[in-house]
Amino acid sequence: MRKSAELDGGNEGLRVQAGEDVQDISLSEHVYRHLRRDILNGVFAPGQALKLELLKQHYGSSFSPIREALNRLRSERLVINTASRGFNVATLSVEEMWDACEARILIDCEALRRSLLNADDAWEAQLVAAFHTLTLAAQRLAAAEDAATNTALQETLEARHWGFHQALIAACKSSWLMELSGQLYAQTERYRRPVRAGRAAYRTAYGPERNVDDEHRQLLDAALTRNADLLVQTLTQHYRKTAQFIEEVLTAESLNKAMPRSALG
């Protein structure tokens, strides 16, 4: 992301440019977005203390925007308070991961059914466009020689992956369902992204027997035919396959480190 820091008096404004989009955001919003992204990507380890001085140096900000960002992330359950009134990254737990996955299924499947009821040509066009841009991002990352370390391509793919899933439920006409879906997405992403990161081949990141691109195509096809039952079933399987993959990776890492299972959470 290219950014120019244009401080706007007491509001500490930032003018951020990402691609063709330019946004005027506060410095606290800027810190929040970057800290949230880094937590989701595993830059800060689960359980790691988030010391204000470290974050101040890392993000080039004063303490006030950092505290505001941490409090917002605490409300999203991405960070937790400590006994000393500090902040830690929330720990990982296989049990909690499955809880978040199943809650996400409940919310997103209800949003899907409502979205199909309200679906029109505009919704369909946006969904097809979201799928197309996701496919392009996946193809570019798969073709990149440095796919495992190309942060820009990975971030583009993650943004478009999120955009596709949002497009599926965009016509649900419920701000609460959309907000809850976003929160649960973040909870599952903080497990998915780190365990997938660093795998050399994008298309086999989840194992050679799984083709995530095909799963997204199946979601699109079910949505375009307005088959609500098939779409809900396909999405449920899609989420649970990812959760199963995460559990297998976390369990394997635990065994490799000779850690007791309780140490995962």
Short mmCIF file of C-alpha atoms in Angstrom, two decimals:
data_model
loop_
_atom_site.label_atom_id
_atom_site.label_comp_id
_atom_site.label_asym_id
_atom_site.label_seq_id
_atom_site.Cartn_x
_atom_site.Cartn_y
_atom_site.Cartn_z
CA MET A 1 0.00 0.00 0.00
CA ARG A 2 1.31 3.46 -0.90
CA LYS A 3 0.49 6.13 1.58
CA SER A 4 1.26 9.77 2.17
CA ALA A 5 0.98 11.00 5.72
CA GLU A 6 -0.73 14.37 5.55
CA LEU A 7 -1.44 15.28 9.16
CA ASP A 8 -4.63 17.26 9.49
CA GLY A 9 -4.18 19.26 12.67
CA GLY A 10 -5.79 17.73 15.75
CA ASN A 11 -7.61 15.11 13.67
CA GLU A 12 -4.30 13.54 12.65
CA GLY A 13 -5.64 12.82 9.16
CA LEU A 14 -4.01 10.42 6.72
CA ARG A 15 -4.57 10.31 3.00
CA VAL A 16 -4.13 6.68 2.01
CA GLN A 17 -3.87 5.48 -1.56
CA ALA A 18 -4.42 1.82 -2.39
CA GLY A 19 -4.58 1.07 -6.10
CA GLU A 20 -7.02 3.55 -7.62
CA ASP A 21 -8.85 4.24 -4.37
CA VAL A 22 -7.90 7.19 -2.21
CA GLN A 23 -9.32 7.53 1.28
CA ASP A 24 -9.01 10.18 3.96
CA ILE A 25 -8.76 8.35 7.28
CA SER A 26 -7.66 9.22 10.79
CA LEU A 27 -4.28 8.12 12.09
CA SER A 28 -6.01 5.84 14.61
CA GLU A 29 -7.91 4.18 11.75
CA HIS A 30 -4.65 3.74 9.87
CA VAL A 31 -3.02 2.06 12.88
CA TYR A 32 -6.11 -0.08 13.47
CA ARG A 33 -6.18 -1.39 9.90
CA HIS A 34 -2.50 -2.27 9.83
CA LEU A 35 -2.42 -3.81 13.30
CA ARG A 36 -5.53 -5.84 12.52
CA ARG A 37 -4.01 -7.06 9.27
CA ASP A 38 -0.78 -8.03 11.02
CA ILE A 39 -2.65 -9.98 13.68
CA LEU A 40 -4.67 -11.84 11.04
CA ASN A 41 -1.50 -12.64 9.11
CA GLY A 42 0.31 -13.92 12.20
CA VAL A 43 2.95 -11.19 12.28
CA PHE A 44 2.32 -11.05 16.02
CA ALA A 45 2.19 -14.51 17.54
CA PRO A 46 -0.86 -15.74 19.46
CA GLY A 47 -0.49 -14.77 23.10
CA GLN A 48 2.25 -12.24 22.33
CA ALA A 49 2.29 -9.12 24.46
CA LEU A 50 1.50 -5.98 22.46
CA LYS A 51 3.72 -3.46 24.18
CA LEU A 52 2.86 0.15 23.41
CA GLU A 53 6.47 1.18 22.84
CA LEU A 54 6.99 -1.65 20.35
CA LEU A 55 3.83 -0.73 18.46
CA LYS A 56 4.76 2.95 18.52
CA GLN A 57 8.04 2.18 16.77
CA HIS A 58 6.50 -0.37 14.41
CA TYR A 59 3.68 1.86 13.15
CA GLY A 60 5.27 5.27 13.64
CA SER A 61 2.41 6.56 15.77
CA SER A 62 1.83 8.15 19.15
CA PHE A 63 0.33 6.16 22.03
CA SER A 64 -3.21 7.52 21.75
CA PRO A 65 -4.07 6.09 18.29
CA ILE A 66 -2.47 2.78 19.31
CA ARG A 67 -4.60 2.50 22.45
CA GLU A 68 -7.71 3.32 20.44
CA ALA A 69 -6.84 0.64 17.88
CA LEU A 70 -6.17 -1.93 20.62
CA ASN A 71 -9.50 -1.24 22.28
CA ARG A 72 -11.30 -1.72 18.97
CA LEU A 73 -9.48 -4.99 18.40
CA ARG A 74 -10.36 -6.10 21.92
CA SER A 75 -14.04 -5.59 21.11
CA GLU A 76 -13.49 -7.88 18.10
CA ARG A 77 -11.82 -10.48 20.37
CA LEU A 78 -8.58 -10.31 18.41
CA VAL A 79 -6.69 -9.02 21.45
CA ILE A 80 -7.31 -9.47 25.16
CA ASN A 81 -6.60 -7.43 28.26
CA THR A 82 -4.00 -8.64 30.74
CA ALA A 83 -3.99 -8.38 34.51
CA SER A 84 -1.48 -5.52 34.25
CA ARG A 85 -3.90 -3.56 32.02
CA GLY A 86 -1.85 -4.34 28.93
CA PHE A 87 -2.85 -6.17 25.75
CA ASN A 88 -1.97 -9.56 24.30
CA VAL A 89 -2.86 -11.16 20.99
CA ALA A 90 -5.68 -13.63 21.59
CA THR A 91 -4.45 -17.21 21.85
CA LEU A 92 -5.35 -19.97 19.41
CA SER A 93 -7.56 -22.89 20.36
CA VAL A 94 -8.86 -25.71 18.17
CA GLU A 95 -12.08 -25.67 20.17
CA GLU A 96 -12.57 -21.92 19.72
CA MET A 97 -11.72 -22.18 16.02
CA TRP A 98 -14.50 -24.74 15.50
CA ASP A 99 -16.88 -22.63 17.57
CA ALA A 100 -16.18 -19.61 15.35
CA CYS A 101 -16.50 -21.76 12.21
CA GLU A 102 -19.90 -23.16 13.19
CA ALA A 103 -21.16 -19.74 14.27
CA ARG A 104 -20.04 -18.36 10.92
CA ILE A 105 -21.95 -21.12 9.15
CA LEU A 106 -25.13 -20.19 11.02
CA ILE A 107 -24.81 -16.49 10.22
CA ASP A 108 -23.63 -16.78 6.62
CA CYS A 109 -26.13 -19.46 5.64
CA GLU A 110 -29.03 -17.34 6.90
CA ALA A 111 -27.56 -14.35 5.06
CA LEU A 112 -27.23 -16.47 1.90
CA ARG A 113 -30.89 -17.50 1.95
CA ARG A 114 -31.99 -13.89 2.41
CA SER A 115 -29.60 -12.73 -0.28
CA LEU A 116 -31.04 -15.16 -2.82
CA LEU A 117 -34.56 -13.99 -1.99
CA ASN A 118 -33.54 -10.42 -2.85
CA ALA A 119 -31.18 -11.26 -5.70
CA ASP A 120 -31.46 -9.16 -8.85
CA ASP A 121 -29.39 -8.49 -11.96
CA ALA A 122 -27.16 -5.98 -10.18
CA TRP A 123 -26.36 -8.46 -7.40
CA GLU A 124 -25.60 -11.18 -9.95
CA ALA A 125 -23.31 -8.89 -11.95
CA GLN A 126 -21.38 -7.89 -8.83
CA LEU A 127 -21.05 -11.52 -7.75
CA VAL A 128 -19.72 -12.62 -11.15
CA ALA A 129 -17.27 -9.72 -11.15
CA ALA A 130 -16.08 -10.61 -7.63
CA PHE A 131 -15.52 -14.21 -8.67
CA HIS A 132 -13.64 -13.12 -11.80
CA THR A 133 -11.27 -10.84 -9.89
CA LEU A 134 -10.71 -13.56 -7.27
CA THR A 135 -9.85 -16.05 -10.03
CA LEU A 136 -7.38 -13.62 -11.61
CA ALA A 137 -5.67 -13.02 -8.26
CA ALA A 138 -5.42 -16.77 -7.61
CA GLN A 139 -3.95 -17.36 -11.08
CA ARG A 140 -1.34 -14.63 -10.65
CA LEU A 141 -0.26 -15.93 -7.27
CA ALA A 142 -0.12 -19.51 -8.54
CA ALA A 143 2.08 -18.42 -11.45
CA ALA A 144 4.45 -16.33 -9.34
CA GLU A 145 7.86 -17.84 -8.69
CA ASP A 146 7.94 -16.15 -5.30
CA ALA A 147 4.35 -17.04 -4.37
CA ALA A 148 5.28 -18.07 -0.82
CA THR A 149 6.84 -14.67 -0.05
CA ASN A 150 5.04 -12.26 -2.40
CA THR A 151 3.11 -10.21 0.15
CA ALA A 152 1.46 -7.92 -2.40
CA LEU A 153 -0.07 -10.80 -4.38
CA GLN A 154 -1.13 -12.57 -1.20
CA GLU A 155 -2.84 -9.45 0.15
CA THR A 156 -4.65 -8.92 -3.16
CA LEU A 157 -5.86 -12.51 -3.10
CA GLU A 158 -7.08 -12.24 0.50
CA ALA A 159 -8.93 -9.00 -0.22
CA ARG A 160 -10.67 -10.51 -3.24
CA HIS A 161 -11.44 -13.72 -1.37
CA TRP A 162 -13.20 -11.62 1.26
CA GLY A 163 -14.92 -9.62 -1.48
CA PHE A 164 -16.33 -12.75 -3.10
CA HIS A 165 -17.79 -14.09 0.14
CA GLN A 166 -19.26 -10.66 0.88
CA ALA A 167 -20.77 -10.48 -2.59
CA LEU A 168 -22.62 -13.76 -1.97
CA ILE A 169 -24.56 -12.26 0.94
CA ALA A 170 -24.64 -8.63 -0.20
CA ALA A 171 -28.37 -8.69 -0.95
CA CYS A 172 -29.42 -10.02 2.48
CA LYS A 173 -30.60 -6.53 3.50
CA SER A 174 -29.37 -6.93 7.07
CA SER A 175 -26.57 -4.75 8.40
CA TRP A 176 -26.40 -6.96 11.51
CA LEU A 177 -25.86 -10.13 9.50
CA MET A 178 -23.21 -8.41 7.38
CA GLU A 179 -21.41 -7.09 10.47
CA LEU A 180 -21.52 -10.40 12.32
CA SER A 181 -20.33 -12.18 9.19
CA GLY A 182 -17.34 -9.83 9.02
CA GLN A 183 -16.43 -10.37 12.67
CA LEU A 184 -16.61 -14.14 12.36
CA TYR A 185 -14.61 -14.01 9.13
CA ALA A 186 -11.82 -12.23 11.00
CA GLN A 187 -11.91 -14.83 13.77
CA THR A 188 -11.44 -17.68 11.29
CA GLU A 189 -8.90 -15.75 9.22
CA ARG A 190 -6.50 -15.43 12.13
CA TYR A 191 -6.26 -19.21 12.06
CA ARG A 192 -6.36 -19.77 8.31
CA ARG A 193 -3.83 -17.23 7.07
CA PRO A 194 -0.87 -18.15 9.32
CA VAL A 195 -1.24 -21.91 8.82
CA ARG A 196 -1.46 -21.47 5.03
CA ALA A 197 1.34 -18.91 4.84
CA GLY A 198 4.72 -19.98 3.51
CA ARG A 199 3.42 -22.96 1.53
CA ALA A 200 5.20 -22.94 -1.78
CA ALA A 201 2.28 -23.69 -4.10
CA TYR A 202 -0.95 -21.76 -3.69
CA ARG A 203 -3.11 -24.38 -5.42
CA THR A 204 -1.88 -27.16 -3.10
CA ALA A 205 -1.72 -25.05 0.06
CA TYR A 206 -4.63 -27.03 1.50
CA GLY A 207 -3.31 -30.37 0.26
CA PRO A 208 -3.21 -31.90 -3.23
CA GLU A 209 -6.65 -33.47 -2.83
CA ARG A 210 -8.45 -30.14 -2.44
CA ASN A 211 -9.11 -27.51 -5.11
CA VAL A 212 -10.35 -24.31 -3.47
CA ASP A 213 -10.82 -22.63 -6.85
CA ASP A 214 -13.34 -25.30 -7.81
CA GLU A 215 -15.14 -24.84 -4.49
CA HIS A 216 -15.56 -21.14 -5.20
CA ARG A 217 -16.85 -21.97 -8.70
CA GLN A 218 -19.40 -24.35 -7.16
CA LEU A 219 -20.55 -21.58 -4.82
CA LEU A 220 -20.96 -19.23 -7.77
CA ASP A 221 -22.89 -21.78 -9.82
CA ALA A 222 -25.29 -22.57 -6.97
CA ALA A 223 -25.87 -18.86 -6.37
CA LEU A 224 -26.54 -18.11 -10.04
CA THR A 225 -29.11 -20.91 -10.26
CA ARG A 226 -30.74 -19.53 -7.07
CA ASN A 227 -30.53 -22.98 -5.47
CA ALA A 228 -30.56 -21.97 -1.80
CA ASP A 229 -30.31 -25.48 -0.35
CA LEU A 230 -27.38 -26.43 -2.57
CA LEU A 231 -25.65 -23.12 -1.90
CA VAL A 232 -25.97 -23.51 1.88
CA GLN A 233 -24.71 -27.08 1.70
CA THR A 234 -21.76 -26.10 -0.49
CA LEU A 235 -20.77 -23.19 1.73
CA THR A 236 -21.01 -25.32 4.87
CA GLN A 237 -18.70 -27.95 3.36
CA HIS A 238 -16.33 -25.21 2.17
CA TYR A 239 -15.97 -23.76 5.67
CA ARG A 240 -15.68 -27.11 7.43
CA LYS A 241 -12.99 -28.36 5.06
CA THR A 242 -10.90 -25.33 5.93
CA ALA A 243 -11.52 -25.82 9.65
CA GLN A 244 -10.47 -29.47 9.37
CA PHE A 245 -7.29 -28.42 7.59
CA ILE A 246 -6.50 -25.89 10.31
CA GLU A 247 -7.07 -28.46 13.05
CA GLU A 248 -4.73 -30.93 11.33
CA VAL A 249 -1.97 -28.31 11.00
CA LEU A 250 -2.30 -27.09 14.58
CA THR A 251 -2.31 -30.65 15.91
CA ALA A 252 0.74 -31.59 13.82
CA GLU A 253 2.62 -28.51 15.01
CA SER A 254 1.73 -29.36 18.60
CA LEU A 255 3.03 -32.90 18.22
CA ASN A 256 6.21 -31.72 16.48
CA LYS A 257 6.95 -29.40 19.38
CA ALA A 258 6.07 -32.10 21.90
CA MET A 259 3.53 -29.77 23.43
CA PRO A 260 0.51 -31.00 25.35
CA ARG A 261 -2.80 -30.45 23.52
CA SER A 262 -3.94 -28.10 26.27
CA ALA A 263 -1.21 -25.68 25.22
CA LEU A 264 -3.23 -24.88 22.10
CA GLY A 265 -5.79 -23.16 24.20
#
